[in-house]
Amino acid sequence: MSAQTDRYETAVARYLEAWNASGPEALAKAVAAAWTPDGSYTDPLAEVTGHEEIAALITGAHEQFPGFAFRLNGGVDGHHDTARFSWELVSEADGSAPVAGFDVITLDGEGRIKTVLGFLDRVPAGA
């Protein structure tokens, strides 16, 4: 594994840690570790900037899908300061994955996320 590949995988691991963090303090710490202070997240349902807004978005996802965790679905691919990966939102109770998506991230020189462009591939009706 090259240093560059490791950089992308580390950034995605921190990203997923933030999405799976529980409790306000752990979430704030995980978001700060993953994103730059002015980092952003955009998908078809949301557009937020900064640690507080990103944390609020993640909290909303936890409230909408209690008992679920975000998991990497496949590998991480990247070049320059950009990486892409697929993920699933998996039920810890039965392993079902009603939500899945594909994200593209851009990183700063320290490997923290500047932007996330998210695409939703599978979303349950009414979500």
Backbone as JSON Lines, residues from 0, in Angstrom:
{"i":0,"aa":"M","n":[0.85,-1.17,0.0],"ca":[0.0,0.0,0.0],"c":[0.89,1.24,0.0]}
{"i":1,"aa":"S","n":[0.61,2.17,-0.9],"ca":[1.41,3.39,-0.97],"c":[1.0,4.35,0.13]}
{"i":2,"aa":"A","n":[1.87,5.3,0.4],"ca":[1.56,6.33,1.41],"c":[0.32,7.1,1.0]}
{"i":3,"aa":"Q","n":[0.16,7.33,-0.31],"ca":[-1.01,8.07,-0.79],"c":[-2.28,7.27,-0.55]}
{"i":4,"aa":"T","n":[-2.27,5.96,-0.84],"ca":[-3.44,5.11,-0.6],"c":[-3.77,5.08,0.88]}
{"i":5,"aa":"D","n":[-2.75,4.96,1.72],"ca":[-2.97,4.97,3.16],"c":[-3.61,6.28,3.61]}
{"i":6,"aa":"R","n":[-3.21,7.38,3.0],"ca":[-3.79,8.7,3.31],"c":[-5.29,8.71,3.05]}
{"i":7,"aa":"Y","n":[-5.71,8.16,1.91],"ca":[-7.13,8.11,1.58],"c":[-7.89,7.2,2.54]}
{"i":8,"aa":"E","n":[-7.33,6.03,2.81],"ca":[-8.0,5.08,3.69],"c":[-8.1,5.63,5.12]}
{"i":9,"aa":"T","n":[-7.08,6.34,5.56],"ca":[-7.12,6.95,6.89],"c":[-8.21,8.02,6.95]}
{"i":10,"aa":"A","n":[-8.31,8.84,5.92],"ca":[-9.34,9.89,5.89],"c":[-10.73,9.27,5.9]}
{"i":11,"aa":"V","n":[-10.94,8.21,5.13],"ca":[-12.25,7.56,5.09],"c":[-12.55,6.88,6.43]}
{"i":12,"aa":"A","n":[-11.56,6.29,7.06],"ca":[-11.77,5.69,8.38],"c":[-12.2,6.75,9.39]}
{"i":13,"aa":"R","n":[-11.56,7.91,9.38],"ca":[-11.96,9.0,10.29],"c":[-13.36,9.49,9.96]}
{"i":14,"aa":"Y","n":[-13.68,9.57,8.68],"ca":[-15.01,9.98,8.23],"c":[-16.08,9.04,8.79]}
{"i":15,"aa":"L","n":[-15.86,7.73,8.64],"ca":[-16.82,6.76,9.15],"c":[-16.87,6.77,10.67]}
{"i":16,"aa":"E","n":[-15.74,7.0,11.33],"ca":[-15.75,7.14,12.8],"c":[-16.67,8.28,13.21]}
{"i":17,"aa":"A","n":[-16.62,9.38,12.47],"ca":[-17.5,10.51,12.79],"c":[-18.97,10.12,12.6]}
{"i":18,"aa":"W","n":[-19.28,9.48,11.5],"ca":[-20.67,9.08,11.25],"c":[-21.16,8.05,12.27]}
{"i":19,"aa":"N","n":[-20.26,7.3,12.88],"ca":[-20.66,6.28,13.85],"c":[-20.45,6.7,15.3]}
{"i":20,"aa":"A","n":[-19.96,7.91,15.52],"ca":[-19.72,8.38,16.89],"c":[-21.05,8.53,17.63]}
{"i":21,"aa":"S","n":[-21.03,8.18,18.91],"ca":[-22.23,8.34,19.72],"c":[-21.94,9.29,20.87]}
{"i":22,"aa":"G","n":[-22.88,10.14,21.14],"ca":[-22.74,11.14,22.18],"c":[-22.13,12.42,21.64]}
{"i":23,"aa":"P","n":[-22.57,13.55,22.13],"ca":[-22.14,14.85,21.6],"c":[-20.63,15.08,21.69]}
{"i":24,"aa":"E","n":[-20.01,14.69,22.79],"ca":[-18.57,14.93,22.96],"c":[-17.75,14.08,21.98]}
{"i":25,"aa":"A","n":[-18.08,12.8,21.88],"ca":[-17.37,11.91,20.95],"c":[-17.59,12.35,19.51]}
{"i":26,"aa":"L","n":[-18.8,12.78,19.2],"ca":[-19.11,13.23,17.85],"c":[-18.33,14.49,17.51]}
{"i":27,"aa":"A","n":[-18.31,15.46,18.4],"ca":[-17.56,16.7,18.15],"c":[-16.08,16.41,17.93]}
{"i":28,"aa":"K","n":[-15.53,15.52,18.73],"ca":[-14.11,15.16,18.59],"c":[-13.86,14.45,17.25]}
{"i":29,"aa":"A","n":[-14.73,13.54,16.87],"ca":[-14.56,12.8,15.63],"c":[-14.72,13.71,14.41]}
{"i":30,"aa":"V","n":[-15.67,14.61,14.44],"ca":[-15.86,15.55,13.32],"c":[-14.64,16.45,13.19]}
{"i":31,"aa":"A","n":[-14.11,16.94,14.31],"ca":[-12.92,17.8,14.27],"c":[-11.71,17.05,13.74]}
{"i":32,"aa":"A","n":[-11.61,15.75,14.02],"ca":[-10.49,14.96,13.52],"c":[-10.61,14.69,12.02]}
{"i":33,"aa":"A","n":[-11.84,14.57,11.53],"ca":[-12.06,14.2,10.13],"c":[-12.08,15.4,9.18]}
{"i":34,"aa":"W","n":[-12.71,16.49,9.59],"ca":[-12.92,17.64,8.7],"c":[-12.08,18.85,9.09]}
{"i":35,"aa":"T","n":[-11.76,19.67,8.09],"ca":[-11.18,20.99,8.36],"c":[-12.27,21.85,9.02]}
{"i":36,"aa":"P","n":[-11.9,22.92,9.73],"ca":[-12.92,23.74,10.38],"c":[-13.99,24.29,9.43]}
{"i":37,"aa":"D","n":[-13.61,24.56,8.19],"ca":[-14.57,25.08,7.21],"c":[-15.02,23.99,6.23]}
{"i":38,"aa":"G","n":[-14.82,22.74,6.61],"ca":[-15.2,21.62,5.76],"c":[-16.69,21.59,5.49]}
{"i":39,"aa":"S","n":[-17.05,20.93,4.39],"ca":[-18.46,20.89,4.01],"c":[-18.89,19.47,3.66]}
{"i":40,"aa":"Y","n":[-20.21,19.28,3.68],"ca":[-20.84,18.03,3.29],"c":[-22.07,18.38,2.46]}
{"i":41,"aa":"T","n":[-22.16,17.79,1.27],"ca":[-23.3,18.03,0.39],"c":[-23.77,16.71,-0.19]}
{"i":42,"aa":"D","n":[-25.07,16.44,-0.08],"ca":[-25.69,15.31,-0.76],"c":[-27.06,15.78,-1.24]}
{"i":43,"aa":"P","n":[-27.87,14.92,-1.86],"ca":[-29.17,15.39,-2.37],"c":[-30.12,15.93,-1.3]}
{"i":44,"aa":"L","n":[-29.88,15.56,-0.04],"ca":[-30.78,15.96,1.05],"c":[-30.23,17.03,1.97]}
{"i":45,"aa":"A","n":[-28.94,17.36,1.84],"ca":[-28.32,18.28,2.8],"c":[-27.16,19.03,2.18]}
{"i":46,"aa":"E","n":[-26.92,20.21,2.72],"ca":[-25.75,21.0,2.38],"c":[-25.35,21.78,3.62]}
{"i":47,"aa":"V","n":[-24.24,21.38,4.25],"ca":[-23.81,21.98,5.5],"c":[-22.33,22.31,5.45]}
{"i":48,"aa":"T","n":[-21.93,23.27,6.29],"ca":[-20.53,23.69,6.36],"c":[-20.14,23.89,7.81]}
{"i":49,"aa":"G","n":[-18.96,23.47,8.17],"ca":[-18.43,23.67,9.51],"c":[-18.76,22.51,10.44]}
{"i":50,"aa":"H","n":[-17.95,22.4,11.48],"ca":[-18.07,21.27,12.4],"c":[-19.45,21.17,13.06]}
{"i":51,"aa":"E","n":[-20.01,22.29,13.5],"ca":[-21.3,22.24,14.19],"c":[-22.42,21.75,13.28]}
{"i":52,"aa":"E","n":[-22.46,22.25,12.05],"ca":[-23.5,21.83,11.12],"c":[-23.32,20.37,10.7]}
{"i":53,"aa":"I","n":[-22.08,19.95,10.51],"ca":[-21.82,18.55,10.15],"c":[-22.25,17.64,11.31]}
{"i":54,"aa":"A","n":[-21.9,18.0,12.53],"ca":[-22.3,17.2,13.7],"c":[-23.82,17.14,13.83]}
{"i":55,"aa":"A","n":[-24.5,18.24,13.56],"ca":[-25.96,18.26,13.64],"c":[-26.56,17.34,12.57]}
{"i":56,"aa":"L","n":[-25.98,17.33,11.38],"ca":[-26.45,16.44,10.32],"c":[-26.28,14.97,10.73]}
{"i":57,"aa":"I","n":[-25.14,14.65,11.28],"ca":[-24.88,13.27,11.73],"c":[-25.84,12.88,12.85]}
{"i":58,"aa":"T","n":[-26.08,13.79,13.78],"ca":[-27.04,13.52,14.86],"c":[-28.42,13.23,14.29]}
{"i":59,"aa":"G","n":[-28.82,13.99,13.28],"ca":[-30.11,13.75,12.64],"c":[-30.2,12.37,12.0]}
{"i":60,"aa":"A","n":[-29.1,11.92,11.38],"ca":[-29.08,10.58,10.78],"c":[-29.22,9.51,11.86]}
{"i":61,"aa":"H","n":[-28.56,9.71,13.0],"ca":[-28.67,8.75,14.11],"c":[-30.1,8.7,14.63]}
{"i":62,"aa":"E","n":[-30.76,9.86,14.69],"ca":[-32.14,9.9,15.18],"c":[-33.09,9.22,14.19]}
{"i":63,"aa":"Q","n":[-32.82,9.38,12.9],"ca":[-33.68,8.79,11.88],"c":[-33.46,7.28,11.76]}
{"i":64,"aa":"F","n":[-32.23,6.83,12.02],"ca":[-31.88,5.41,11.88],"c":[-31.19,4.9,13.15]}
{"i":65,"aa":"P","n":[-31.91,4.83,14.28],"ca":[-31.29,4.32,15.5],"c":[-30.93,2.84,15.34]}
{"i":66,"aa":"G","n":[-29.79,2.46,15.9],"ca":[-29.37,1.07,15.82],"c":[-28.71,0.71,14.5]}
{"i":67,"aa":"F","n":[-28.3,1.71,13.73],"ca":[-27.63,1.48,12.46],"c":[-26.22,2.06,12.51]}
{"i":68,"aa":"A","n":[-25.33,1.52,11.69],"ca":[-23.96,2.01,11.62],"c":[-23.53,2.11,10.15]}
{"i":69,"aa":"F","n":[-22.71,3.11,9.86],"ca":[-22.17,3.28,8.52],"c":[-20.96,2.37,8.35]}
{"i":70,"aa":"R","n":[-20.92,1.65,7.23],"ca":[-19.83,0.73,6.94],"c":[-19.32,0.95,5.52]}
{"i":71,"aa":"L","n":[-18.02,0.86,5.35],"ca":[-17.41,0.92,4.03],"c":[-17.9,-0.27,3.22]}
{"i":72,"aa":"N","n":[-18.23,-0.05,1.96],"ca":[-18.71,-1.11,1.09],"c":[-17.75,-1.2,-0.1]}
{"i":73,"aa":"G","n":[-16.65,-1.92,0.07],"ca":[-15.63,-2.02,-0.96],"c":[-14.39,-1.24,-0.57]}
{"i":74,"aa":"G","n":[-13.59,-0.91,-1.55],"ca":[-12.33,-0.23,-1.3],"c":[-12.42,1.27,-1.46]}
{"i":75,"aa":"V","n":[-11.31,1.92,-1.19],"ca":[-11.18,3.37,-1.34],"c":[-10.24,3.6,-2.51]}
{"i":76,"aa":"D","n":[-10.65,4.49,-3.41],"ca":[-9.86,4.81,-4.6],"c":[-9.58,6.31,-4.59]}
{"i":77,"aa":"G","n":[-8.36,6.69,-4.94],"ca":[-8.07,8.12,-4.95],"c":[-6.9,8.51,-5.81]}
{"i":78,"aa":"H","n":[-6.8,9.79,-6.04],"ca":[-5.65,10.39,-6.7],"c":[-5.6,11.86,-6.29]}
{"i":79,"aa":"H","n":[-4.4,12.41,-6.33],"ca":[-4.16,13.78,-5.9],"c":[-4.75,13.99,-4.51]}
{"i":80,"aa":"D","n":[-5.65,14.91,-4.33],"ca":[-6.27,15.15,-3.02],"c":[-7.73,14.69,-3.0]}
{"i":81,"aa":"T","n":[-8.1,13.76,-3.87],"ca":[-9.49,13.33,-4.01],"c":[-9.59,11.82,-3.86]}
{"i":82,"aa":"A","n":[-10.62,11.38,-3.15],"ca":[-10.87,9.94,-2.99],"c":[-12.36,9.68,-3.14]}
{"i":83,"aa":"R","n":[-12.68,8.43,-3.5],"ca":[-14.08,8.02,-3.63],"c":[-14.25,6.66,-2.97]}
{"i":84,"aa":"F","n":[-15.47,6.42,-2.48],"ca":[-15.76,5.15,-1.82],"c":[-17.27,4.98,-1.7]}
{"i":85,"aa":"S","n":[-17.69,3.74,-1.53],"ca":[-19.1,3.42,-1.31],"c":[-19.29,3.01,0.14]}
{"i":86,"aa":"W","n":[-20.48,3.23,0.63],"ca":[-20.81,2.9,2.02],"c":[-22.24,2.36,2.08]}
{"i":87,"aa":"E","n":[-22.55,1.73,3.21],"ca":[-23.9,1.27,3.5],"c":[-24.24,1.64,4.94]}
{"i":88,"aa":"L","n":[-25.5,1.85,5.18],"ca":[-26.01,2.06,6.53],"c":[-26.64,0.73,6.96]}
{"i":89,"aa":"V","n":[-25.99,0.05,7.91],"ca":[-26.31,-1.34,8.25],"c":[-26.98,-1.43,9.62]}
{"i":90,"aa":"S","n":[-28.05,-2.21,9.68],"ca":[-28.73,-2.48,10.94],"c":[-27.86,-3.37,11.8]}
{"i":91,"aa":"E","n":[-27.61,-2.96,13.03],"ca":[-26.83,-3.77,13.94],"c":[-27.63,-4.97,14.43]}
{"i":92,"aa":"A","n":[-28.96,-4.91,14.29],"ca":[-29.82,-6.01,14.74],"c":[-29.9,-7.15,13.74]}
{"i":93,"aa":"D","n":[-30.1,-6.82,12.45],"ca":[-30.32,-7.89,11.49],"c":[-29.41,-7.84,10.26]}
{"i":94,"aa":"G","n":[-28.51,-6.88,10.18],"ca":[-27.57,-6.8,9.08],"c":[-28.12,-6.22,7.79]}
{"i":95,"aa":"S","n":[-29.4,-5.83,7.79],"ca":[-29.96,-5.23,6.57],"c":[-29.31,-3.86,6.33]}
{"i":96,"aa":"A","n":[-29.3,-3.46,5.08],"ca":[-28.67,-2.18,4.71],"c":[-29.63,-1.4,3.81]}
{"i":97,"aa":"P","n":[-30.61,-0.71,4.4],"ca":[-31.61,-0.02,3.59],"c":[-31.11,1.23,2.87]}
{"i":98,"aa":"V","n":[-29.97,1.75,3.31],"ca":[-29.43,2.97,2.71],"c":[-28.0,2.68,2.25]}
{"i":99,"aa":"A","n":[-27.68,3.15,1.05],"ca":[-26.32,3.0,0.52],"c":[-25.99,4.22,-0.31]}
{"i":100,"aa":"G","n":[-24.7,4.52,-0.39],"ca":[-24.3,5.67,-1.17],"c":[-22.86,5.6,-1.61]}
{"i":101,"aa":"F","n":[-22.45,6.66,-2.25],"ca":[-21.14,6.79,-2.86],"c":[-20.68,8.21,-2.57]}
{"i":102,"aa":"D","n":[-19.52,8.38,-1.98],"ca":[-19.03,9.72,-1.63],"c":[-17.7,10.0,-2.31]}
{"i":103,"aa":"V","n":[-17.49,11.27,-2.61],"ca":[-16.24,11.78,-3.13],"c":[-15.76,12.84,-2.15]}
{"i":104,"aa":"I","n":[-14.53,12.68,-1.66],"ca":[-13.99,13.64,-0.7],"c":[-12.74,14.3,-1.27]}
{"i":105,"aa":"T","n":[-12.52,15.56,-0.85],"ca":[-11.26,16.23,-1.14],"c":[-10.58,16.5,0.19]}
{"i":106,"aa":"L","n":[-9.26,16.38,0.19],"ca":[-8.48,16.48,1.42],"c":[-7.57,17.7,1.39]}
{"i":107,"aa":"D","n":[-7.24,18.19,2.58],"ca":[-6.21,19.23,2.68],"c":[-4.85,18.54,2.79]}
{"i":108,"aa":"G","n":[-3.8,19.32,2.95],"ca":[-2.45,18.78,3.02],"c":[-2.19,17.88,4.21]}
{"i":109,"aa":"E","n":[-3.02,17.99,5.25],"ca":[-2.88,17.17,6.45],"c":[-3.78,15.94,6.42]}
{"i":110,"aa":"G","n":[-4.51,15.75,5.32],"ca":[-5.37,14.59,5.2],"c":[-6.75,14.75,5.81]}
{"i":111,"aa":"R","n":[-7.11,15.97,6.18],"ca":[-8.46,16.22,6.7],"c":[-9.38,16.59,5.54]}
{"i":112,"aa":"I","n":[-10.65,16.3,5.69],"ca":[-11.63,16.5,4.63],"c":[-11.98,17.98,4.5]}
{"i":113,"aa":"K","n":[-11.9,18.47,3.27],"ca":[-12.36,19.82,2.94],"c":[-13.8,19.78,2.42]}
{"i":114,"aa":"T","n":[-14.08,18.81,1.55],"ca":[-15.44,18.69,1.0],"c":[-15.83,17.23,0.86]}
{"i":115,"aa":"V","n":[-17.13,17.0,1.02],"ca":[-17.74,15.71,0.73],"c":[-18.87,15.98,-0.25]}
{"i":116,"aa":"L","n":[-18.87,15.25,-1.35],"ca":[-20.0,15.25,-2.28],"c":[-20.58,13.85,-2.23]}
{"i":117,"aa":"G","n":[-21.78,13.74,-1.68],"ca":[-22.4,12.45,-1.46],"c":[-23.5,12.17,-2.46]}
{"i":118,"aa":"F","n":[-23.61,10.91,-2.85],"ca":[-24.65,10.45,-3.75],"c":[-25.37,9.3,-3.08]}
{"i":119,"aa":"L","n":[-26.69,9.32,-3.09],"ca":[-27.49,8.28,-2.45],"c":[-27.94,7.28,-3.5]}
{"i":120,"aa":"D","n":[-27.48,6.05,-3.38],"ca":[-27.81,5.01,-4.33],"c":[-29.08,4.24,-3.94]}
{"i":121,"aa":"R","n":[-29.3,4.11,-2.64],"ca":[-30.45,3.35,-2.14],"c":[-30.97,4.06,-0.9]}
{"i":122,"aa":"V","n":[-32.25,4.46,-0.94],"ca":[-32.89,5.14,0.19],"c":[-34.31,4.58,0.32]}
{"i":123,"aa":"P","n":[-34.71,4.19,1.53],"ca":[-36.07,3.66,1.68],"c":[-37.12,4.75,1.45]}
{"i":124,"aa":"A","n":[-38.28,4.36,0.99],"ca":[-39.38,5.3,0.79],"c":[-39.68,6.0,2.11]}
{"i":125,"aa":"G","n":[-39.91,7.28,2.04],"ca":[-40.26,8.05,3.23],"c":[-39.08,8.52,4.06]}
{"i":126,"aa":"A","n":[-37.87,8.17,3.67],"ca":[-36.69,8.59,4.44],"c":[-36.27,9.99,4.08]}
